[in-house]
mmCIF file of C-alpha atoms in Angstrom:
data_model
loop_
_atom_site.group_PDB
_atom_site.id
_atom_site.type_symbol
_atom_site.label_atom_id
_atom_site.label_comp_id
_atom_site.label_asym_id
_atom_site.label_seq_id
_atom_site.Cartn_x
_atom_site.Cartn_y
_atom_site.Cartn_z
ATOM 1 C CA MET A 170 105.565 -90.722 -83.623
ATOM 2 C CA LYS A 171 102.534 -89.628 -85.574
ATOM 3 C CA LEU A 172 100.301 -91.290 -83.096
ATOM 4 C CA ARG A 173 101.948 -89.312 -80.261
ATOM 5 C CA ILE A 174 101.499 -86.139 -82.223
ATOM 6 C CA LEU A 175 97.797 -86.888 -82.763
ATOM 7 C CA LEU A 176 97.331 -87.591 -79.104
ATOM 8 C CA THR A 177 98.960 -84.402 -78.105
ATOM 9 C CA LEU A 178 96.963 -82.447 -80.559
ATOM 10 C CA ALA A 179 93.784 -84.098 -79.254
ATOM 11 C CA LEU A 180 94.874 -83.285 -75.609
ATOM 12 C CA VAL A 181 95.469 -79.644 -76.749
ATOM 13 C CA VAL A 182 91.982 -79.424 -78.337
ATOM 14 C CA VAL A 183 90.284 -80.871 -75.043
ATOM 15 C CA VAL A 184 92.291 -78.614 -72.882
ATOM 16 C CA LEU A 185 91.493 -75.428 -75.108
ATOM 17 C CA GLY A 186 87.837 -76.539 -75.404
ATOM 18 C CA GLY A 187 87.549 -76.940 -71.599
ATOM 19 C CA LEU A 188 89.418 -73.450 -71.213
ATOM 20 C CA ALA A 189 86.877 -72.093 -73.761
ATOM 21 C CA ALA A 190 84.087 -73.527 -72.070
ATOM 22 C CA TYR A 191 85.319 -72.337 -68.587
ATOM 23 C CA LEU A 192 86.029 -68.891 -69.759
ATOM 24 C CA THR A 193 82.510 -68.666 -71.474
ATOM 25 C CA ILE A 194 80.809 -69.781 -68.215
ATOM 26 C CA GLN A 195 82.798 -67.177 -66.392
ATOM 27 C CA TRP A 196 81.871 -64.612 -68.951
ATOM 28 C CA ILE A 197 78.105 -65.468 -68.795
ATOM 29 C CA GLU A 198 78.164 -65.477 -65.007
ATOM 30 C CA ALA A 199 80.129 -62.288 -64.696
ATOM 31 C CA PRO A 200 78.372 -58.955 -63.604
ATOM 32 C CA ALA A 201 78.003 -56.262 -66.265
ATOM 33 C CA LEU A 202 80.319 -53.958 -64.198
ATOM 34 C CA SER A 203 82.653 -54.545 -61.242
ATOM 35 C CA GLU A 204 82.061 -53.215 -57.706
ATOM 36 C CA SER A 205 84.786 -50.795 -58.270
ATOM 37 C CA ASP A 206 82.605 -48.994 -60.837
ATOM 38 C CA HIS A 207 80.111 -48.198 -58.043
ATOM 39 C CA PRO A 208 77.200 -48.790 -60.406
ATOM 40 C CA PRO A 209 73.908 -47.066 -59.081
ATOM 41 C CA ALA A 210 71.009 -49.132 -58.044
ATOM 42 C CA LYS A 211 68.033 -49.234 -60.498
ATOM 43 C CA ILE A 212 64.415 -49.902 -59.949
ATOM 44 C CA VAL A 213 63.244 -52.525 -62.462
ATOM 45 C CA VAL A 214 59.598 -53.648 -63.004
ATOM 46 C CA ILE A 215 59.081 -57.116 -64.044
ATOM 47 C CA PRO A 216 55.432 -57.116 -65.577
ATOM 48 C CA GLU A 217 52.831 -59.770 -64.465
ATOM 49 C CA GLY A 218 53.131 -62.622 -67.115
ATOM 50 C CA ALA A 219 56.277 -61.502 -68.671
ATOM 51 C CA ALA A 220 58.090 -64.224 -70.701
ATOM 52 C CA PHE A 221 61.687 -65.174 -69.611
ATOM 53 C CA SER A 222 62.967 -63.694 -72.939
ATOM 54 C CA GLN A 223 61.109 -60.326 -72.118
ATOM 55 C CA VAL A 224 62.761 -60.220 -68.627
ATOM 56 C CA ALA A 225 66.258 -60.777 -70.277
ATOM 57 C CA GLN A 226 65.524 -57.893 -72.717
ATOM 58 C CA ILE A 227 64.427 -55.561 -69.804
ATOM 59 C CA LEU A 228 67.749 -56.365 -67.895
ATOM 60 C CA GLU A 229 69.866 -55.979 -70.901
ATOM 61 C CA ARG A 230 68.167 -52.644 -71.843
ATOM 62 C CA GLU A 231 68.860 -51.466 -68.342
ATOM 63 C CA GLN A 232 72.543 -52.634 -68.835
ATOM 64 C CA LEU A 233 72.333 -54.944 -65.666
ATOM 65 C CA ILE A 234 73.593 -57.832 -67.777
ATOM 66 C CA GLN A 235 76.144 -58.274 -70.473
ATOM 67 C CA SER A 236 74.023 -60.455 -72.909
ATOM 68 C CA ARG A 237 70.419 -61.332 -73.276
ATOM 69 C CA SER A 238 71.411 -64.662 -74.948
ATOM 70 C CA ALA A 239 73.904 -65.620 -72.088
ATOM 71 C CA PHE A 240 71.233 -64.746 -69.567
ATOM 72 C CA MET A 241 68.638 -66.887 -71.117
ATOM 73 C CA TRP A 242 71.140 -69.656 -71.325
ATOM 74 C CA LEU A 243 71.833 -69.341 -67.714
ATOM 75 C CA GLY A 244 68.082 -69.433 -66.901
ATOM 76 C CA LYS A 245 67.708 -72.796 -68.792
ATOM 77 C CA ARG A 246 70.579 -74.156 -66.854
ATOM 78 C CA LEU A 247 69.063 -73.134 -63.613
ATOM 79 C CA GLU A 248 65.489 -74.002 -64.629
ATOM 80 C CA ALA A 249 64.252 -70.581 -63.867
ATOM 81 C CA GLU A 250 62.308 -69.872 -67.025
ATOM 82 C CA ARG A 251 58.827 -70.220 -65.445
ATOM 83 C CA LYS A 252 59.909 -69.082 -61.977
ATOM 84 C CA ILE A 253 60.244 -65.424 -62.251
ATOM 85 C CA ARG A 254 57.945 -63.406 -59.999
ATOM 86 C CA PRO A 255 56.650 -59.905 -61.114
ATOM 87 C CA GLY A 256 57.036 -56.844 -59.255
ATOM 88 C CA GLU A 257 59.661 -54.021 -58.539
ATOM 89 C CA TYR A 258 63.284 -55.026 -58.004
ATOM 90 C CA GLU A 259 66.283 -52.997 -56.782
ATOM 91 C CA LEU A 260 69.310 -54.235 -58.836
ATOM 92 C CA HIS A 261 72.644 -52.947 -59.910
ATOM 93 C CA ALA A 262 75.175 -53.821 -62.667
ATOM 94 C CA ALA A 263 77.771 -55.194 -60.259
ATOM 95 C CA LEU A 264 75.431 -58.123 -59.214
ATOM 96 C CA PRO A 265 76.382 -61.391 -60.894
ATOM 97 C CA PRO A 266 73.521 -62.709 -63.197
ATOM 98 C CA ALA A 267 73.000 -65.655 -61.014
ATOM 99 C CA GLU A 268 72.172 -63.400 -58.158
ATOM 100 C CA ILE A 269 69.965 -61.305 -60.180
ATOM 101 C CA LEU A 270 68.200 -64.494 -61.196
ATOM 102 C CA SER A 271 67.894 -65.755 -57.682
ATOM 103 C CA LYS A 272 66.322 -62.357 -56.572
ATOM 104 C CA LEU A 273 63.748 -62.643 -59.341
ATOM 105 C CA MET A 274 63.033 -66.192 -58.709
ATOM 106 C CA ALA A 275 62.583 -65.643 -54.873
ATOM 107 C CA GLY A 276 60.443 -62.513 -55.278
ATOM 108 C CA ARG A 277 62.542 -60.240 -53.238
ATOM 109 C CA VAL A 278 60.808 -57.216 -54.371
ATOM 110 C CA VAL A 279 61.068 -53.616 -53.226
ATOM 111 C CA LEU A 280 58.853 -52.905 -50.081
ATOM 112 C CA HIS A 281 57.253 -49.443 -49.755
ATOM 113 C CA SER A 282 56.493 -48.012 -46.433
ATOM 114 C CA VAL A 283 52.882 -46.476 -46.066
ATOM 115 C CA THR A 284 51.412 -45.115 -42.978
ATOM 116 C CA ILE A 285 47.688 -45.114 -42.212
ATOM 117 C CA PRO A 286 46.767 -42.704 -39.586
ATOM 118 C CA GLU A 287 44.351 -43.402 -36.745
ATOM 119 C CA GLY A 288 40.831 -42.215 -37.398
ATOM 120 C CA TYR A 289 40.932 -42.837 -41.063
ATOM 121 C CA THR A 290 37.876 -44.123 -42.891
ATOM 122 C CA ILE A 291 37.961 -46.738 -45.637
ATOM 123 C CA GLY A 292 37.686 -44.073 -48.304
ATOM 124 C CA GLN A 293 40.677 -42.077 -46.653
ATOM 125 C CA ILE A 294 42.702 -45.274 -46.287
ATOM 126 C CA ALA A 295 42.108 -46.042 -50.082
ATOM 127 C CA ASP A 296 43.184 -42.529 -50.994
ATOM 128 C CA VAL A 297 46.533 -43.188 -49.082
ATOM 129 C CA LEU A 298 47.138 -46.449 -50.688
ATOM 130 C CA ALA A 299 46.362 -45.076 -54.175
ATOM 131 C CA GLU A 300 48.529 -42.076 -53.646
ATOM 132 C CA HIS A 301 51.494 -44.442 -52.709
ATOM 133 C CA ARG A 302 50.512 -46.568 -55.671
ATOM 134 C CA ILE A 303 50.178 -49.684 -53.502
ATOM 135 C CA THR A 304 46.821 -50.853 -54.780
ATOM 136 C CA ASP A 305 43.879 -49.762 -57.027
ATOM 137 C CA ARG A 306 41.484 -47.526 -55.111
ATOM 138 C CA ALA A 307 38.285 -48.767 -56.712
ATOM 139 C CA GLU A 308 39.214 -52.440 -56.021
ATOM 140 C CA PHE A 309 40.112 -51.650 -52.524
ATOM 141 C CA VAL A 310 36.730 -49.823 -51.627
ATOM 142 C CA ARG A 311 34.816 -52.529 -53.462
ATOM 143 C CA LEU A 312 36.411 -55.322 -51.496
ATOM 144 C CA ALA A 313 36.079 -53.431 -48.169
ATOM 145 C CA HIS A 314 32.326 -53.641 -48.822
ATOM 146 C CA ASP A 315 32.301 -57.134 -50.349
ATOM 147 C CA LYS A 316 30.260 -59.339 -47.777
ATOM 148 C CA THR A 317 31.401 -62.616 -49.241
ATOM 149 C CA PHE A 318 35.091 -61.505 -48.997
ATOM 150 C CA ILE A 319 34.659 -59.997 -45.530
ATOM 151 C CA ARG A 320 33.354 -63.345 -44.315
ATOM 152 C CA THR A 321 36.447 -64.934 -45.299
ATOM 153 C CA LEU A 322 38.288 -62.691 -42.918
ATOM 154 C CA GLY A 323 36.109 -63.854 -39.914
ATOM 155 C CA ILE A 324 34.152 -60.679 -39.791
ATOM 156 C CA SER A 325 30.392 -60.335 -39.679
ATOM 157 C CA ALA A 326 29.857 -56.808 -40.583
ATOM 158 C CA GLU A 327 28.629 -54.798 -43.580
ATOM 159 C CA SER A 328 32.085 -53.621 -44.363
ATOM 160 C CA VAL A 329 35.736 -53.789 -42.915
ATOM 161 C CA GLU A 330 35.237 -50.133 -41.431
ATOM 162 C CA GLY A 331 36.962 -50.149 -38.197
ATOM 163 C CA TYR A 332 38.770 -53.353 -38.735
ATOM 164 C CA LEU A 333 41.615 -51.840 -41.000
ATOM 165 C CA TYR A 334 44.238 -51.228 -38.114
ATOM 166 C CA PRO A 335 46.048 -47.831 -38.488
ATOM 167 C CA ASP A 336 49.650 -48.583 -38.555
ATOM 168 C CA THR A 337 52.834 -48.416 -40.833
ATOM 169 C CA TYR A 338 53.052 -51.184 -43.373
ATOM 170 C CA ARG A 339 55.414 -52.343 -46.113
ATOM 171 C CA PHE A 340 53.923 -53.458 -49.229
ATOM 172 C CA PRO A 341 55.326 -54.128 -52.820
ATOM 173 C CA ARG A 342 53.944 -52.426 -55.743
ATOM 174 C CA PRO A 343 51.419 -53.251 -56.712
ATOM 175 C CA THR A 344 49.722 -55.318 -53.914
ATOM 176 C CA ALA A 345 46.233 -56.968 -54.648
ATOM 177 C CA GLY A 346 43.552 -55.070 -52.527
ATOM 178 C CA LYS A 347 42.355 -58.323 -50.764
ATOM 179 C CA ASP A 348 46.001 -58.813 -49.588
ATOM 180 C CA VAL A 349 46.271 -55.226 -48.132
ATOM 181 C CA ILE A 350 42.983 -55.658 -46.399
ATOM 182 C CA LYS A 351 43.985 -58.936 -45.041
ATOM 183 C CA ALA A 352 47.244 -57.713 -43.680
ATOM 184 C CA MET A 353 45.445 -54.777 -41.917
ATOM 185 C CA VAL A 354 42.842 -57.092 -40.572
ATOM 186 C CA ASP A 355 45.550 -59.514 -39.273
ATOM 187 C CA GLN A 356 47.322 -56.557 -37.599
ATOM 188 C CA LEU A 357 44.180 -55.633 -35.751
ATOM 189 C CA ALA A 358 43.940 -59.252 -34.428
ATOM 190 C CA HIS A 359 47.555 -58.855 -33.027
ATOM 191 C CA VAL A 360 46.438 -55.780 -31.265
ATOM 192 C CA LEU A 361 43.339 -57.221 -29.742
ATOM 193 C CA THR A 362 45.220 -59.335 -27.036
ATOM 194 C CA SER A 363 43.600 -62.069 -25.060
ATOM 195 C CA GLU A 364 43.505 -59.804 -22.084
ATOM 196 C CA TRP A 365 41.511 -57.164 -23.965
ATOM 197 C CA GLN A 366 39.065 -59.941 -25.355
ATOM 198 C CA VAL A 367 38.448 -61.209 -21.875
ATOM 199 C CA ARG A 368 37.894 -57.513 -20.755
ATOM 200 C CA ALA A 369 35.349 -57.041 -23.571
ATOM 201 C CA LYS A 370 33.361 -60.255 -22.418
ATOM 202 C CA GLU A 371 33.326 -58.859 -18.910
ATOM 203 C CA MET A 372 31.777 -55.597 -20.092
ATOM 204 C CA ARG A 373 29.365 -57.718 -22.289
ATOM 205 C CA LEU A 374 30.527 -56.073 -25.418
ATOM 206 C CA THR A 375 31.375 -57.823 -28.702
ATOM 207 C CA THR A 376 34.412 -56.990 -30.720
ATOM 208 C CA HIS A 377 32.282 -55.193 -33.131
ATOM 209 C CA GLU A 378 30.790 -53.093 -30.375
ATOM 210 C CA VAL A 379 34.299 -52.344 -28.824
ATOM 211 C CA LEU A 380 35.509 -51.186 -32.244
ATOM 212 C CA THR A 381 32.414 -49.113 -32.828
ATOM 213 C CA LEU A 382 32.771 -47.235 -29.532
ATOM 214 C CA ALA A 383 36.510 -46.847 -29.894
ATOM 215 C CA SER A 384 35.994 -45.328 -33.327
ATOM 216 C CA VAL A 385 33.702 -42.698 -31.863
ATOM 217 C CA ILE A 386 36.283 -42.004 -29.058
ATOM 218 C CA GLU A 387 38.972 -41.725 -31.828
ATOM 219 C CA LYS A 388 37.090 -39.089 -33.770
ATOM 220 C CA GLU A 389 36.089 -37.005 -30.702
ATOM 221 C CA THR A 390 39.447 -36.100 -29.486
ATOM 222 C CA GLY A 391 43.254 -36.023 -30.553
ATOM 223 C CA ALA A 392 44.304 -35.689 -27.016
ATOM 224 C CA GLY A 393 45.411 -39.300 -26.009
ATOM 225 C CA ASP A 394 45.135 -38.715 -22.322
ATOM 226 C CA GLU A 395 41.496 -37.574 -22.640
ATOM 227 C CA ARG A 396 40.279 -40.775 -24.398
ATOM 228 C CA PRO A 397 39.379 -42.727 -21.258
ATOM 229 C CA HIS A 398 37.379 -39.784 -19.879
ATOM 230 C CA ILE A 399 35.575 -39.431 -23.189
ATOM 231 C CA ALA A 400 34.910 -43.205 -23.002
ATOM 232 C CA SER A 401 33.559 -42.686 -19.579
ATOM 233 C CA VAL A 402 30.963 -40.176 -20.734
ATOM 234 C CA PHE A 403 29.847 -42.467 -23.535
ATOM 235 C CA HIS A 404 29.708 -45.560 -21.206
ATOM 236 C CA ASN A 405 27.588 -43.617 -18.650
ATOM 237 C CA ARG A 406 25.215 -42.466 -21.419
ATOM 238 C CA LEU A 407 24.779 -45.926 -22.773
ATOM 239 C CA LYS A 408 23.969 -47.264 -19.278
ATOM 240 C CA LYS A 409 21.382 -44.583 -18.824
ATOM 241 C CA ARG A 410 19.972 -45.001 -22.422
ATOM 242 C CA ILE A 411 20.930 -41.376 -23.232
ATOM 243 C CA PRO A 412 21.837 -40.754 -26.888
ATOM 244 C CA LEU A 413 25.580 -40.397 -27.369
ATOM 245 C CA GLN A 414 24.822 -37.213 -29.323
ATOM 246 C CA SER A 415 28.278 -37.403 -31.049
ATOM 247 C CA ASP A 416 28.830 -35.069 -34.058
ATOM 248 C CA PRO A 417 31.298 -37.545 -35.762
ATOM 249 C CA THR A 418 28.640 -40.260 -36.060
ATOM 250 C CA VAL A 419 26.311 -37.782 -37.598
ATOM 251 C CA ILE A 420 29.019 -36.638 -40.022
ATOM 252 C CA TYR A 421 29.686 -40.185 -40.964
ATOM 253 C CA GLY A 422 26.052 -40.854 -41.984
ATOM 254 C CA LEU A 423 25.830 -37.766 -44.206
ATOM 255 C CA PRO A 424 26.055 -38.444 -47.893
ATOM 256 C CA ASN A 425 27.582 -35.262 -48.766
ATOM 257 C CA PHE A 426 29.192 -33.522 -45.790
ATOM 258 C CA ASP A 427 30.574 -30.223 -46.732
ATOM 259 C CA GLY A 428 32.852 -29.786 -43.645
ATOM 260 C CA ASN A 429 30.110 -27.668 -41.789
ATOM 261 C CA LEU A 430 27.777 -29.521 -39.511
ATOM 262 C CA ARG A 431 24.360 -27.729 -39.270
ATOM 263 C CA LYS A 432 21.383 -27.974 -37.029
ATOM 264 C CA LYS A 433 19.302 -29.540 -39.707
ATOM 265 C CA ASP A 434 21.862 -32.411 -40.134
ATOM 266 C CA LEU A 435 20.657 -33.624 -36.739
ATOM 267 C CA SER A 436 17.320 -34.594 -38.333
ATOM 268 C CA HIS A 437 19.037 -36.720 -41.068
ATOM 269 C CA PRO A 438 17.522 -40.192 -40.942
ATOM 270 C CA SER A 439 20.716 -42.082 -40.815
ATOM 271 C CA PRO A 440 21.199 -45.013 -38.490
ATOM 272 C CA TYR A 441 24.480 -43.292 -37.498
ATOM 273 C CA ASN A 442 22.814 -40.209 -36.235
ATOM 274 C CA THR A 443 23.345 -40.577 -32.528
ATOM 275 C CA TYR A 444 21.192 -37.578 -31.793
ATOM 276 C CA ARG A 445 17.988 -39.382 -32.988
ATOM 277 C CA TRP A 446 18.866 -42.861 -31.737
ATOM 278 C CA ALA A 447 20.144 -44.054 -28.363
ATOM 279 C CA GLY A 448 22.888 -46.717 -28.197
ATOM 280 C CA LEU A 449 25.850 -47.413 -30.283
ATOM 281 C CA PRO A 450 25.758 -46.700 -34.101
ATOM 282 C CA PRO A 451 25.549 -49.898 -36.378
ATOM 283 C CA GLY A 452 29.294 -50.067 -36.799
ATOM 284 C CA PRO A 453 32.653 -48.107 -36.603
ATOM 285 C CA ILE A 454 32.804 -44.820 -38.285
ATOM 286 C CA ALA A 455 36.727 -45.111 -38.787
ATOM 287 C CA SER A 456 39.691 -47.114 -37.828
ATOM 288 C CA PRO A 457 40.497 -46.754 -34.088
ATOM 289 C CA GLY A 458 44.032 -46.905 -32.759
ATOM 290 C CA ALA A 459 45.167 -49.022 -29.678
ATOM 291 C CA GLY A 460 44.689 -45.987 -27.436
ATOM 292 C CA SER A 461 41.090 -45.548 -28.314
ATOM 293 C CA ILE A 462 40.529 -49.312 -28.163
ATOM 294 C CA ARG A 463 41.998 -49.477 -24.694
ATOM 295 C CA ALA A 464 40.080 -46.503 -23.438
ATOM 296 C CA ALA A 465 36.659 -48.254 -24.690
ATOM 297 C CA LEU A 466 37.709 -51.124 -22.561
ATOM 298 C CA TYR A 467 39.073 -49.292 -19.548
ATOM 299 C CA PRO A 468 37.047 -45.900 -19.240
ATOM 300 C CA THR A 469 37.841 -43.650 -16.313
ATOM 301 C CA SER A 470 35.453 -44.052 -13.401
ATOM 302 C CA THR A 471 33.399 -40.897 -13.479
ATOM 303 C CA SER A 472 29.643 -39.720 -13.374
ATOM 304 C CA ASP A 473 30.073 -37.212 -16.143
ATOM 305 C CA LEU A 474 27.526 -37.187 -19.091
ATOM 306 C CA TYR A 475 28.774 -34.044 -20.985
ATOM 307 C CA PHE A 476 31.889 -32.633 -22.660
ATOM 308 C CA VAL A 477 32.513 -29.503 -24.647
ATOM 309 C CA SER A 478 35.385 -28.387 -26.621
ATOM 310 C CA LYS A 479 37.812 -25.744 -25.093
ATOM 311 C CA ASN A 480 39.054 -24.833 -28.443
ATOM 312 C CA ASP A 481 42.549 -26.138 -27.618
ATOM 313 C CA GLY A 482 42.179 -29.654 -28.616
ATOM 314 C CA THR A 483 40.895 -30.647 -24.986
ATOM 315 C CA HIS A 484 37.405 -30.785 -23.472
ATOM 316 C CA GLU A 485 35.675 -29.742 -20.319
ATOM 317 C CA PHE A 486 33.553 -32.514 -18.583
ATOM 318 C CA SER A 487 30.437 -32.043 -16.708
ATOM 319 C CA ALA A 488 28.191 -34.417 -14.645
ATOM 320 C CA THR A 489 24.971 -32.188 -14.980
ATOM 321 C CA LEU A 490 23.353 -30.206 -17.683
ATOM 322 C CA VAL A 491 23.670 -27.013 -15.484
ATOM 323 C CA GLU A 492 27.519 -27.585 -15.331
ATOM 324 C CA HIS A 493 27.620 -28.337 -19.008
ATOM 325 C CA ASN A 494 25.727 -25.200 -19.999
ATOM 326 C CA LYS A 495 28.163 -23.054 -17.895
ATOM 327 C CA ALA A 496 31.065 -24.742 -19.661
ATOM 328 C CA VAL A 497 29.361 -24.123 -23.066
ATOM 329 C CA GLU A 498 28.976 -20.493 -22.177
ATOM 330 C CA LYS A 499 32.544 -20.142 -21.084
ATOM 331 C CA TYR A 500 34.178 -22.068 -23.894
ATOM 332 C CA GLN A 501 31.821 -21.879 -26.871
ATOM 333 C CA LYS A 502 29.311 -19.096 -26.783
ATOM 334 C CA ARG A 503 31.816 -16.436 -25.539
ATOM 335 C CA PHE A 504 34.320 -17.708 -28.069
ATOM 336 C CA ARG A 505 31.982 -17.294 -30.869
ATOM 337 C CA ARG A 506 31.089 -13.872 -29.758
ATOM 338 C CA VAL A 507 34.836 -12.890 -29.870
ATOM 339 C CA ARG A 508 35.276 -14.347 -33.224
ATOM 340 C CA SER A 509 32.071 -12.745 -34.454
ATOM 341 C CA SER A 510 33.250 -9.257 -33.379
ATOM 342 C CA GLN A 511 36.637 -9.920 -35.203
ATOM 343 C CA THR A 512 35.084 -11.350 -38.331
ATOM 344 C CA SER A 513 31.528 -10.365 -38.534
ATOM 345 C CA VAL A 514 30.587 -14.021 -39.265
ATOM 346 C CA VAL A 515 28.861 -16.302 -36.800
ATOM 347 C CA PRO A 516 29.661 -20.046 -37.652
ATOM 348 C CA GLU A 517 26.620 -22.192 -37.753
ATOM 349 C CA LYS A 518 28.431 -25.445 -36.656
ATOM 350 C CA ARG A 519 27.659 -26.827 -33.317
ATOM 351 C CA VAL A 520 25.396 -23.978 -32.088
ATOM 352 C CA PHE A 521 22.521 -26.484 -31.806
ATOM 353 C CA ALA A 522 23.962 -28.867 -29.173
ATOM 354 C CA TYR A 523 24.444 -26.637 -26.191
ATOM 355 C CA GLN A 524 21.249 -27.210 -24.148
ATOM 356 C CA GLU A 525 21.278 -31.037 -24.325
ATOM 357 C CA GLY A 526 23.955 -32.627 -26.380
ATOM 358 C CA VAL A 527 27.493 -33.828 -25.651
ATOM 359 C CA SER A 528 28.698 -30.952 -27.715
#
């Protein structure tokens, strides 16, 4: 009889112990709140090099888990203590701790969209990335001019100017500058299709030369349908060894451009001064988009050598200097006289290129 009682008690203890263990595990693995509570999502930052206990403390402080100790026990059980990846995570209290842990181990961080406009320079791109808190501006600019790093990307140039493809990207915060640059260079590689590469060889242009010309086209006009015509003018000038005389290239080579291009700037001894030197500048002056790259490879067939702004975002094209000077009189000099009568101020910008430049 006593033996039966002892066996019964032992069974009860085992059952209760098992039940207690089961309930404990259920509690450990239960979310801090139920879905019916509709807990709001929170952005939680896991610092680089954070210990697992620090991660548990952060989650407990944000009320995303019920117990730091229980979460640490779960981490040991799942061997997750050294597998947490740093970064920003979007979490809410209705997520089971095991699911939270899985996200942290997989590095499913928040991705932030950032758009790099066409025609931006390295410095401008760095500003956008810094504004979105994607990467450190100084590090980005330094790496963009680091020849050793640039060679690892398969680029033989002084910088990655022109090789950072303008597009919309999604990056976590923060992202190392080298990873951002690599992503943008890789995107350019996708854009430069095999067809375009064959076309460049047919035109006896290197990729660097295509990007250089495309960047000048990009900066000369914002009207997409004009780009092939702009390209035609530059190709015609290159064939005739006539200097491109492009204002944006001069501006790129000025150390402290104040927004107003002056006649004296045409004498600046920069290799990017296409008023002084014939041929393409040494490299791109900005990041060209697909439209400008396509225009550089497939220019309109014309005999035009000049173009002048019509003050509405488009240009008037001319094949001879006589025609060009008439267009300058119509669209520039007359426009300035009207403005002068209205404001009593004659802008100095671009008055120097009327007789011989692209303008």
